[in-house]
Amino acid sequence: MNLFAVLKRVDFKNILKVIGIGLSRPHFIWPTIKATKDCISISTKNYGKLHHKNGPANAFRHAFWNYLIAKRCFKWQENEEVVLAWAKKVTDWHEASFPNKSLPKAMDLHNNKVGRFIFEQNREKSEQEVIEVLKLMALESIKIDGSSTLSDHKNRMVHILAQ
């Protein structure tokens, strides 16, 4: 992941916004970047390029990303509420900065929330144990469409495309 290539795709307003987010908790910047890189690497190792589609592998990646940001930042500040708020702020910024159609965006936000829930429920487990939990959840991911009500699938991963 090339940070400069990513930033070239973001408009100036959102660059300023992410700078503000980073300045609010500078000690979380490095663990967040590292979590992001590791999430992509682990998702690719487990699913190949499928995690870039809107299927169960993508649901895994979004949930794992949120879990991993919270887990890695928790090492710097042992306050669950703070790290969960940070993970939400960063990943919400990402969804706003890289526009998506409404259903994929809703799916991503939903799976992000699932990942934060998994952190709350599995904070003491190792990252490898949580990867296994999330892989099982991805296998049981619910296929949604435009008429789906995401609140009906609380704490469960959702996807749009079958893989």
XYZ file of C-alpha atoms in Angstrom:
163
model
C 0.000 0.000 0.000
C 1.513 3.268 -1.130
C 0.318 6.070 1.154
C 1.005 8.759 -1.447
C -0.936 6.907 -4.150
C -3.885 6.614 -1.763
C -3.768 10.295 -0.816
C -3.743 11.308 -4.510
C -7.227 9.792 -4.771
C -8.595 11.916 -1.893
C -9.848 15.477 -2.268
C -8.235 18.304 -0.306
C -11.101 18.645 2.185
C -10.787 14.995 3.196
C -6.997 15.246 3.430
C -7.441 18.085 5.914
C -10.025 16.034 7.774
C -7.708 13.009 8.131
C -4.897 15.283 9.322
C -7.269 16.574 11.998
C -8.230 13.024 12.940
C -4.565 12.062 13.208
C -3.676 15.099 15.285
C -6.446 14.234 17.738
C -4.652 10.981 18.646
C -1.137 11.048 17.140
C -0.077 7.969 19.104
C -2.665 5.952 17.143
C -1.365 6.894 13.680
C 1.369 4.257 13.402
C -0.658 1.350 14.840
C -3.513 2.269 12.471
C -1.258 2.331 9.417
C 0.360 -0.953 10.458
C -3.065 -2.521 11.137
C -4.235 -1.411 7.688
C -1.211 -2.903 5.923
C -1.438 -6.139 7.919
C -5.176 -6.400 7.266
C -4.661 -6.161 3.508
C -1.824 -8.695 3.638
C -3.778 -11.196 5.760
C -6.918 -10.759 3.657
C -4.913 -11.408 0.490
C -3.238 -14.449 2.074
C -6.629 -15.920 3.004
C -8.780 -14.823 0.054
C -6.547 -13.668 -2.786
C -8.065 -10.750 -4.684
C -11.620 -11.722 -3.680
C -11.469 -9.329 -0.718
C -11.645 -6.447 -3.216
C -15.107 -7.609 -4.367
C -18.332 -7.168 -2.392
C -18.515 -10.767 -1.179
C -17.799 -12.568 2.098
C -14.034 -11.973 1.748
C -14.680 -8.228 1.679
C -16.890 -8.571 4.757
C -13.985 -10.343 6.475
C -11.558 -7.583 5.476
C -13.739 -4.753 6.786
C -14.510 -6.497 10.067
C -10.887 -7.542 10.550
C -9.643 -4.018 9.751
C -11.796 -2.488 12.485
C -10.892 -5.216 14.956
C -7.192 -4.849 14.172
C -7.148 -1.044 14.470
C -8.820 -1.291 17.885
C -6.549 -4.147 19.005
C -3.331 -2.427 17.945
C -4.325 0.963 19.381
C -5.397 -0.673 22.647
C -1.716 -1.487 23.254
C -1.064 2.275 23.296
C -4.089 3.288 25.334
C -5.974 0.667 27.318
C -9.347 2.326 26.993
C -11.832 0.294 24.976
C -14.215 3.204 24.421
C -11.433 5.433 23.065
C -9.987 2.856 20.663
C -13.414 1.836 19.371
C -14.299 5.481 18.737
C -10.965 5.922 16.937
C -11.520 2.843 14.736
C -14.990 4.123 13.843
C -13.719 7.622 13.078
C -10.911 6.362 10.818
C -13.009 3.839 8.926
C -15.978 6.222 8.594
C -13.521 8.763 7.150
C -12.364 6.143 4.654
C -15.929 5.414 3.528
C -16.637 9.142 3.100
C -13.359 9.826 1.288
C -13.559 6.961 -1.203
C -17.176 7.192 -2.359
C -19.051 4.016 -3.090
C -22.585 3.236 -4.216
C -25.104 3.258 -1.374
C -25.507 -0.513 -0.871
C -21.757 -1.335 -0.859
C -21.155 1.625 1.445
C -23.874 0.446 3.841
C -22.415 -3.057 3.701
C -18.916 -1.757 4.501
C -20.142 0.383 7.403
C -22.118 -2.567 8.766
C -19.127 -4.932 8.573
C -16.897 -2.271 10.136
C -19.287 -2.199 13.092
C -19.180 -5.998 13.301
C -15.393 -5.811 13.578
C -15.598 -3.369 16.471
C -18.114 -5.663 18.175
C -15.725 -8.588 17.704
C -12.977 -6.566 19.393
C -15.276 -5.907 22.365
C -16.151 -9.597 22.665
C -12.677 -11.022 21.987
C -10.222 -8.457 23.298
C -8.188 -11.079 25.171
C -7.909 -13.484 22.226
C -4.881 -13.503 19.943
C -5.120 -11.975 16.491
C -4.825 -15.463 14.974
C -7.744 -16.719 17.071
C -9.851 -13.760 15.927
C -8.893 -14.375 12.303
C -10.381 -17.862 12.670
C -13.545 -16.442 14.300
C -13.933 -13.927 11.469
C -13.297 -16.526 8.762
C -16.138 -18.627 10.193
C -18.346 -15.542 10.338
C -17.506 -14.793 6.692
C -18.629 -18.307 5.739
C -21.963 -17.549 7.435
C -22.203 -14.042 5.970
C -25.700 -12.998 4.882
C -26.308 -12.002 1.248
C -28.138 -8.672 1.103
C -29.738 -6.534 -1.578
C -31.325 -3.102 -1.790
C -34.423 -4.234 0.099
C -32.469 -5.701 3.041
C -32.643 -4.165 6.494
C -29.138 -4.280 7.914
C -30.325 -3.886 11.496
C -31.875 -7.365 11.085
C -28.317 -8.728 10.861
C -26.774 -7.147 13.942
C -23.306 -8.544 14.750
C -23.326 -10.708 11.596
C -21.321 -10.050 8.468
C -23.166 -9.199 5.274
C -22.188 -9.291 1.595
C -23.660 -8.438 -1.788
C -21.943 -10.825 -4.198
C -21.654 -14.573 -3.764
C -18.120 -15.903 -4.159
